PDB file of C-alpha atoms in Angstrom:
ATOM      1  CA  MET V   1      14.160   9.004 -12.834  1.00 58.00           C
ATOM      2  CA  ILE V   2      13.511   5.316 -13.076  1.00 68.00           C
ATOM      3  CA  ASP V   3      12.230   4.997 -16.613  1.00 80.00           C
ATOM      4  CA  ASN V   4      11.622   1.383 -16.819  1.00 92.00           C
ATOM      5  CA  PRO V   5       8.938   0.863 -14.089  1.00 96.00           C
ATOM      6  CA  ILE V   6       6.768  -2.499 -14.243  1.00 97.00           C
ATOM      7  CA  PHE V   7       2.818  -2.567 -14.376  1.00 97.00           C
ATOM      8  CA  ILE V   8       0.834  -5.534 -13.386  1.00 98.00           C
ATOM      9  CA  THR V   9      -2.871  -5.874 -13.863  1.00 97.00           C
ATOM     10  CA  GLY V  10      -5.757  -8.278 -14.309  1.00 97.00           C
ATOM     11  CA  CYS V  11      -8.702  -9.553 -12.808  1.00 96.00           C
ATOM     12  CA  TYR V  12      -9.259 -10.089  -8.798  1.00 92.00           C
ATOM     13  CA  ARG V  13      -8.408 -13.344  -7.596  1.00 92.00           C
ATOM     14  CA  SER V  14      -6.089 -14.170 -10.704  1.00 94.00           C
ATOM     15  CA  GLY V  15      -2.977 -14.209  -8.827  1.00 93.00           C
ATOM     16  CA  THR V  16      -1.684 -10.774  -9.256  1.00 95.00           C
ATOM     17  CA  THR V  17      -1.009 -10.244  -5.481  1.00 94.00           C
ATOM     18  CA  TYR V  18       0.984 -13.082  -5.627  1.00 94.00           C
ATOM     19  CA  ILE V  19       3.099 -12.405  -8.781  1.00 94.00           C
ATOM     20  CA  SER V  20       3.790  -9.020  -7.182  1.00 95.00           C
ATOM     21  CA  ARG V  21       5.130 -10.540  -3.783  1.00 94.00           C
ATOM     22  CA  VAL V  22       7.193 -12.887  -5.748  1.00 93.00           C
ATOM     23  CA  LEU V  23       8.394 -10.039  -8.136  1.00 92.00           C
ATOM     24  CA  ASP V  24       8.982  -8.040  -4.940  1.00 92.00           C
ATOM     25  CA  ALA V  25      11.110 -10.484  -3.263  1.00 91.00           C
ATOM     26  CA  HIS V  26      13.810 -10.121  -6.043  1.00 90.00           C
ATOM     27  CA  PRO V  27      16.977  -8.000  -5.261  1.00 89.00           C
ATOM     28  CA  TYR V  28      16.108  -5.399  -8.004  1.00 91.00           C
ATOM     29  CA  LEU V  29      12.716  -4.573  -7.884  1.00 92.00           C
ATOM     30  CA  ASN V  30      10.282  -3.072  -5.521  1.00 93.00           C
ATOM     31  CA  VAL V  31       6.454  -3.869  -6.690  1.00 95.00           C
ATOM     32  CA  THR V  32       3.293  -2.370  -4.768  1.00 92.00           C
ATOM     33  CA  PHE V  33       0.336  -4.005  -4.583  1.00 84.00           C
ATOM     34  CA  ASP V  34      -3.177  -2.356  -4.625  1.00 82.00           C
ATOM     35  CA  SER V  35      -1.628   0.777  -2.591  1.00 90.00           C
ATOM     36  CA  VAL V  36      -0.957   3.524  -4.861  1.00 95.00           C
ATOM     37  CA  ASN V  37      -3.408   2.773  -7.408  1.00 95.00           C
ATOM     38  CA  TYR V  38      -2.506   6.081  -9.400  1.00 97.00           C
ATOM     39  CA  PHE V  39      -4.706   5.226 -12.914  1.00 96.00           C
ATOM     40  CA  ARG V  40      -7.554   4.411 -10.386  1.00 95.00           C
ATOM     41  CA  PHE V  41      -7.403   7.457  -8.052  1.00 96.00           C
ATOM     42  CA  ILE V  42      -6.302   9.949  -9.952  1.00 97.00           C
ATOM     43  CA  ILE V  43      -6.342   9.447 -13.741  1.00 96.00           C
ATOM     44  CA  LYS V  44      -9.606   7.996 -13.854  1.00 95.00           C
ATOM     45  CA  LYS V  45     -10.539  11.243 -11.806  1.00 96.00           C
ATOM     46  CA  ASN V  46      -9.420  13.300 -14.914  1.00 96.00           C
ATOM     47  CA  ILE V  47      -7.204  15.543 -11.951  1.00 97.00           C
ATOM     48  CA  PRO V  48      -5.126  17.617 -14.141  1.00 97.00           C
ATOM     49  CA  ALA V  49      -1.076  17.525 -13.229  1.00 97.00           C
ATOM     50  CA  LYS V  50      -1.039  20.746 -12.269  1.00 97.00           C
ATOM     51  CA  ASP V  51      -3.038  20.066  -9.401  1.00 98.00           C
ATOM     52  CA  TYR V  52       0.014  18.033  -8.265  1.00 97.00           C
ATOM     53  CA  LYS V  53      -0.205  19.300  -4.366  1.00 97.00           C
ATOM     54  CA  LYS V  54      -3.520  17.851  -4.309  1.00 97.00           C
ATOM     55  CA  ILE V  55      -2.876  14.833  -5.777  1.00 98.00           C
ATOM     56  CA  VAL V  56       0.586  14.131  -4.032  1.00 98.00           C
ATOM     57  CA  ASN V  57      -1.511  15.187  -0.226  1.00 98.00           C
ATOM     58  CA  SER V  58      -4.186  12.710  -1.181  1.00 97.00           C
ATOM     59  CA  ILE V  59      -1.837  10.158  -2.340  1.00 97.00           C
ATOM     60  CA  SER V  60      -0.144  10.359   0.815  1.00 97.00           C
ATOM     61  CA  LYS V  61      -2.990  10.691   3.540  1.00 97.00           C
ATOM     62  CA  ARG V  62      -4.734   7.611   1.490  1.00 96.00           C
ATOM     63  CA  MET V  63      -1.485   5.701   2.042  1.00 95.00           C
ATOM     64  CA  LYS V  64      -1.222   6.598   5.657  1.00 96.00           C
ATOM     65  CA  THR V  65      -4.849   5.771   6.836  1.00 96.00           C
ATOM     66  CA  ARG V  66      -4.902   2.772   4.522  1.00 94.00           C
ATOM     67  CA  TYR V  67      -1.931   1.386   5.010  1.00 93.00           C
ATOM     68  CA  ASN V  68      -0.282   3.089   8.019  1.00 95.00           C
ATOM     69  CA  ILE V  69       2.673   4.196   5.165  1.00 93.00           C
ATOM     70  CA  ASN V  70       4.078   7.540   5.685  1.00 94.00           C
ATOM     71  CA  LEU V  71       4.916   9.406   2.254  1.00 94.00           C
ATOM     72  CA  ASP V  72       6.638  12.761   2.743  1.00 95.00           C
ATOM     73  CA  ALA V  73       4.409  14.877   0.642  1.00 97.00           C
ATOM     74  CA  LYS V  74       6.657  17.840   1.098  1.00 96.00           C
ATOM     75  CA  LYS V  75       9.587  15.893  -0.296  1.00 95.00           C
ATOM     76  CA  ILE V  76       7.594  14.847  -3.376  1.00 96.00           C
ATOM     77  CA  ILE V  77       6.402  18.096  -4.083  1.00 97.00           C
ATOM     78  CA  LYS V  78       9.446  19.417  -4.055  1.00 95.00           C
ATOM     79  CA  ASN V  79      11.027  16.690  -6.228  1.00 93.00           C
ATOM     80  CA  ILE V  80       7.930  17.505  -8.475  1.00 96.00           C
ATOM     81  CA  GLU V  81       8.716  21.062  -8.434  1.00 95.00           C
ATOM     82  CA  ARG V  82      12.544  20.636  -9.820  1.00 93.00           C
ATOM     83  CA  SER V  83      11.069  19.187 -13.017  1.00 87.00           C
ATOM     84  CA  ASN V  84      11.372  21.171 -16.359  1.00 85.00           C
ATOM     85  CA  SER V  85       8.060  19.943 -16.955  1.00 86.00           C
ATOM     86  CA  ILE V  86       4.789  18.885 -14.493  1.00 95.00           C
ATOM     87  CA  ASN V  87       3.249  15.942 -15.296  1.00 96.00           C
ATOM     88  CA  HIS V  88       1.349  13.076 -14.546  1.00 97.00           C
ATOM     89  CA  LYS V  89       4.277  10.685 -14.950  1.00 95.00           C
ATOM     90  CA  GLN V  90       6.679  13.037 -13.102  1.00 95.00           C
ATOM     91  CA  ILE V  91       4.597  13.027 -10.520  1.00 97.00           C
ATOM     92  CA  TYR V  92       3.705   9.265 -10.599  1.00 96.00           C
ATOM     93  CA  SER V  93       7.403   8.554 -10.493  1.00 94.00           C
ATOM     94  CA  SER V  94       7.972  10.874  -8.023  1.00 94.00           C
ATOM     95  CA  VAL V  95       5.233   9.304  -5.387  1.00 96.00           C
ATOM     96  CA  MET V  96       6.694   5.702  -6.389  1.00 95.00           C
ATOM     97  CA  ASN V  97      10.273   6.623  -5.623  1.00 91.00           C
ATOM     98  CA  CYS V  98       9.451   8.351  -2.418  1.00 92.00           C
ATOM     99  CA  LEU V  99       7.533   5.416  -1.505  1.00 92.00           C
ATOM    100  CA  PHE V 100      10.585   3.483  -2.319  1.00 89.00           C
ATOM    101  CA  GLU V 101      13.231   5.780  -0.601  1.00 83.00           C
ATOM    102  CA  ASN V 102      14.565   6.566  -4.029  1.00 59.00           C
ATOM    103  CA  SER V 103      16.164   3.261  -4.214  1.00 67.00           C
ATOM    104  CA  LYS V 104      17.924   2.688  -7.786  1.00 63.00           C
ATOM    105  CA  ASN V 105      15.830  -0.247  -8.258  1.00 83.00           C
ATOM    106  CA  ILE V 106      12.641  -0.478 -10.994  1.00 92.00           C
ATOM    107  CA  TRP V 107       9.501  -0.022  -9.104  1.00 94.00           C
ATOM    108  CA  GLY V 108       6.507  -1.477 -10.271  1.00 95.00           C
ATOM    109  CA  GLU V 109       2.683  -1.362  -9.355  1.00 96.00           C
ATOM    110  CA  LYS V 110       0.094  -3.663  -9.172  1.00 96.00           C
ATOM    111  CA  SER V 111      -3.326  -2.544  -9.863  1.00 96.00           C
ATOM    112  CA  LEU V 112      -6.245  -4.455 -10.279  1.00 94.00           C
ATOM    113  CA  LEU V 113      -8.959  -4.185 -13.479  1.00 95.00           C
ATOM    114  CA  GLU V 114      -6.552  -1.433 -15.229  1.00 96.00           C
ATOM    115  CA  TRP V 115      -5.602  -2.911 -18.830  1.00 97.00           C
ATOM    116  CA  SER V 116      -7.358  -0.534 -20.305  1.00 96.00           C
ATOM    117  CA  ASN V 117      -4.718   2.115 -18.907  1.00 97.00           C
ATOM    118  CA  ILE V 118      -2.310  -0.267 -20.492  1.00 98.00           C
ATOM    119  CA  PRO V 119      -1.662   1.897 -23.389  1.00 97.00           C
ATOM    120  CA  LEU V 120      -1.514   5.269 -21.229  1.00 97.00           C
ATOM    121  CA  PHE V 121       1.307   3.396 -18.944  1.00 97.00           C
ATOM    122  CA  LEU V 122       3.337   2.620 -21.983  1.00 97.00           C
ATOM    123  CA  SER V 123       2.873   6.181 -23.399  1.00 96.00           C
ATOM    124  CA  MET V 124       4.319   7.466 -19.894  1.00 96.00           C
ATOM    125  CA  PHE V 125       6.873   5.150 -19.725  1.00 96.00           C
ATOM    126  CA  PRO V 126       8.158   3.991 -23.100  1.00 95.00           C
ATOM    127  CA  ASN V 127      10.763   1.391 -21.779  1.00 96.00           C
ATOM    128  CA  GLY V 128       8.242   0.243 -19.033  1.00 97.00           C
ATOM    129  CA  HIS V 129       7.103  -3.257 -18.919  1.00 98.00           C
ATOM    130  CA  ILE V 130       3.517  -4.683 -18.805  1.00 98.00           C
ATOM    131  CA  ILE V 131       2.734  -8.205 -16.829  1.00 98.00           C
ATOM    132  CA  HIS V 132      -0.982  -8.453 -17.547  1.00 98.00           C
ATOM    133  CA  ILE V 133      -1.985 -11.747 -15.479  1.00 97.00           C
ATOM    134  CA  ILE V 134      -4.581 -14.434 -16.847  1.00 97.00           C
ATOM    135  CA  ARG V 135      -6.212 -17.245 -14.841  1.00 96.00           C
ATOM    136  CA  ASP V 136      -8.820 -19.728 -15.763  1.00 94.00           C
ATOM    137  CA  PRO V 137     -12.319 -17.970 -15.566  1.00 92.00           C
ATOM    138  CA  ARG V 138     -14.084 -21.042 -13.454  1.00 93.00           C
ATOM    139  CA  ASP V 139     -10.781 -20.797 -10.910  1.00 92.00           C
ATOM    140  CA  VAL V 140     -11.372 -16.851 -10.491  1.00 92.00           C
ATOM    141  CA  VAL V 141     -15.063 -17.525  -9.865  1.00 91.00           C
ATOM    142  CA  ALA V 142     -14.776 -20.505  -7.442  1.00 90.00           C
ATOM    143  CA  SER V 143     -11.980 -18.154  -5.760  1.00 88.00           C
ATOM    144  CA  TYR V 144     -13.883 -15.288  -5.620  1.00 88.00           C
ATOM    145  CA  LYS V 145     -17.209 -17.195  -4.422  1.00 86.00           C
ATOM    146  CA  ASN V 146     -15.048 -18.343  -1.318  1.00 85.00           C
ATOM    147  CA  MET V 147     -13.710 -14.982  -0.181  1.00 84.00           C
ATOM    148  CA  THR V 148     -16.526 -12.229  -1.311  1.00 80.00           C
ATOM    149  CA  TYR V 149     -18.973 -10.386   1.162  1.00 81.00           C
ATOM    150  CA  GLU V 150     -20.933  -9.962  -1.940  1.00 81.00           C
ATOM    151  CA  LYS V 151     -24.391 -11.234  -1.145  1.00 85.00           C
ATOM    152  CA  GLY V 152     -26.473 -13.620  -3.280  1.00 85.00           C
ATOM    153  CA  ASP V 153     -25.176 -14.684  -7.039  1.00 89.00           C
ATOM    154  CA  ARG V 154     -23.493 -11.485  -7.615  1.00 86.00           C
ATOM    155  CA  TYR V 155     -19.954 -13.116  -7.064  1.00 84.00           C
ATOM    156  CA  LEU V 156     -20.630 -14.243 -10.470  1.00 87.00           C
ATOM    157  CA  ASP V 157     -19.987 -10.630 -11.921  1.00 88.00           C
ATOM    158  CA  SER V 158     -15.923 -11.964 -11.826  1.00 89.00           C
ATOM    159  CA  ILE V 159     -16.720 -14.418 -14.722  1.00 90.00           C
ATOM    160  CA  PHE V 160     -17.348 -11.122 -16.946  1.00 93.00           C
ATOM    161  CA  ALA V 161     -14.334  -9.232 -15.287  1.00 94.00           C
ATOM    162  CA  SER V 162     -12.054 -12.255 -16.185  1.00 94.00           C
ATOM    163  CA  LEU V 163     -13.588 -12.669 -19.322  1.00 94.00           C
ATOM    164  CA  GLY V 164     -12.757  -8.847 -19.743  1.00 96.00           C
ATOM    165  CA  SER V 165      -9.245  -9.343 -18.734  1.00 97.00           C
ATOM    166  CA  LEU V 166      -8.805 -12.091 -21.436  1.00 96.00           C
ATOM    167  CA  SER V 167     -10.060 -10.336 -24.172  1.00 97.00           C
ATOM    168  CA  ALA V 168      -8.392  -7.491 -23.435  1.00 97.00           C
ATOM    169  CA  SER V 169      -4.734  -9.554 -23.336  1.00 97.00           C
ATOM    170  CA  MET V 170      -5.580 -11.129 -26.471  1.00 97.00           C
ATOM    171  CA  TYR V 171      -5.778  -7.392 -28.261  1.00 97.00           C
ATOM    172  CA  TYR V 172      -2.832  -6.335 -26.496  1.00 98.00           C
ATOM    173  CA  ASN V 173      -0.562  -9.259 -27.572  1.00 97.00           C
ATOM    174  CA  ASP V 174      -1.455  -8.511 -31.367  1.00 96.00           C
ATOM    175  CA  LEU V 175      -0.823  -4.707 -31.092  1.00 96.00           C
ATOM    176  CA  LEU V 176       2.102  -4.356 -28.209  1.00 97.00           C
ATOM    177  CA  PRO V 177       5.727  -5.038 -28.373  1.00 95.00           C
ATOM    178  CA  GLU V 178       6.554  -8.543 -26.850  1.00 93.00           C
ATOM    179  CA  ASP V 179       9.330  -6.841 -24.905  1.00 95.00           C
ATOM    180  CA  ARG V 180       7.045  -4.423 -23.326  1.00 97.00           C
ATOM    181  CA  TYR V 181       3.836  -6.871 -22.895  1.00 98.00           C
ATOM    182  CA  LYS V 182       3.866 -10.171 -21.369  1.00 97.00           C
ATOM    183  CA  ILE V 183       0.868 -12.038 -20.587  1.00 97.00           C
ATOM    184  CA  LEU V 184       1.365 -14.520 -17.461  1.00 96.00           C
ATOM    185  CA  ILE V 185      -1.077 -17.548 -17.282  1.00 96.00           C
ATOM    186  CA  TYR V 186      -1.123 -18.216 -13.389  1.00 96.00           C
ATOM    187  CA  GLU V 187      -1.682 -21.560 -13.928  1.00 94.00           C
ATOM    188  CA  ASP V 188       1.682 -22.030 -16.187  1.00 93.00           C
ATOM    189  CA  PHE V 189       3.224 -20.117 -13.513  1.00 93.00           C
ATOM    190  CA  ILE V 190       2.154 -22.421 -10.339  1.00 91.00           C
ATOM    191  CA  LEU V 191       3.181 -25.575 -12.881  1.00 92.00           C
ATOM    192  CA  ASN V 192       6.907 -23.901 -13.487  1.00 88.00           C
ATOM    193  CA  LYS V 193       7.823 -21.301 -11.136  1.00 78.00           C
ATOM    194  CA  ILE V 194      11.592 -21.707 -12.015  1.00 80.00           C
ATOM    195  CA  LYS V 195      10.873 -20.852 -15.968  1.00 77.00           C
TER     196      LYS V 195
END
């Protein structure tokens, strides 16, 4: 089982998808973008690990319906049942390994607005890595205004999400080890991609 996955998070319109695609192009990395969303659809709904069949079948169904990706639910369940203990780490890893066909590469998941789950991710995967994307809130708002379907001034809620992400990044930067947690400022990345 891969024990050093990557978790990418940040506010919408902050470059998270772009960064996930750049990383996915690396020969040793397999990175999703907004597809599995284990924390959003499983953890936040308080679905216990003992309901692993329900979890796997729901993820498999959602992946097929939304993205036309076929996940072999039976294979994932069989892999989970081979484990000594069934927990969310085992379920999450089994889903991701099946998604990437059990490659030996490092897997990663990009999931928006999930910075509150960074400590949980690192408790599940102590050797895991976090990339927290930050972008100038003015750019986030401008970008979101140009692409949203929200009516009126509702796009302005993006500034609060952006500031929430920024605040969380400062908190985690002081709390978490720098070899596990990395703040990536979108503008810096665009200006110096090689570095």
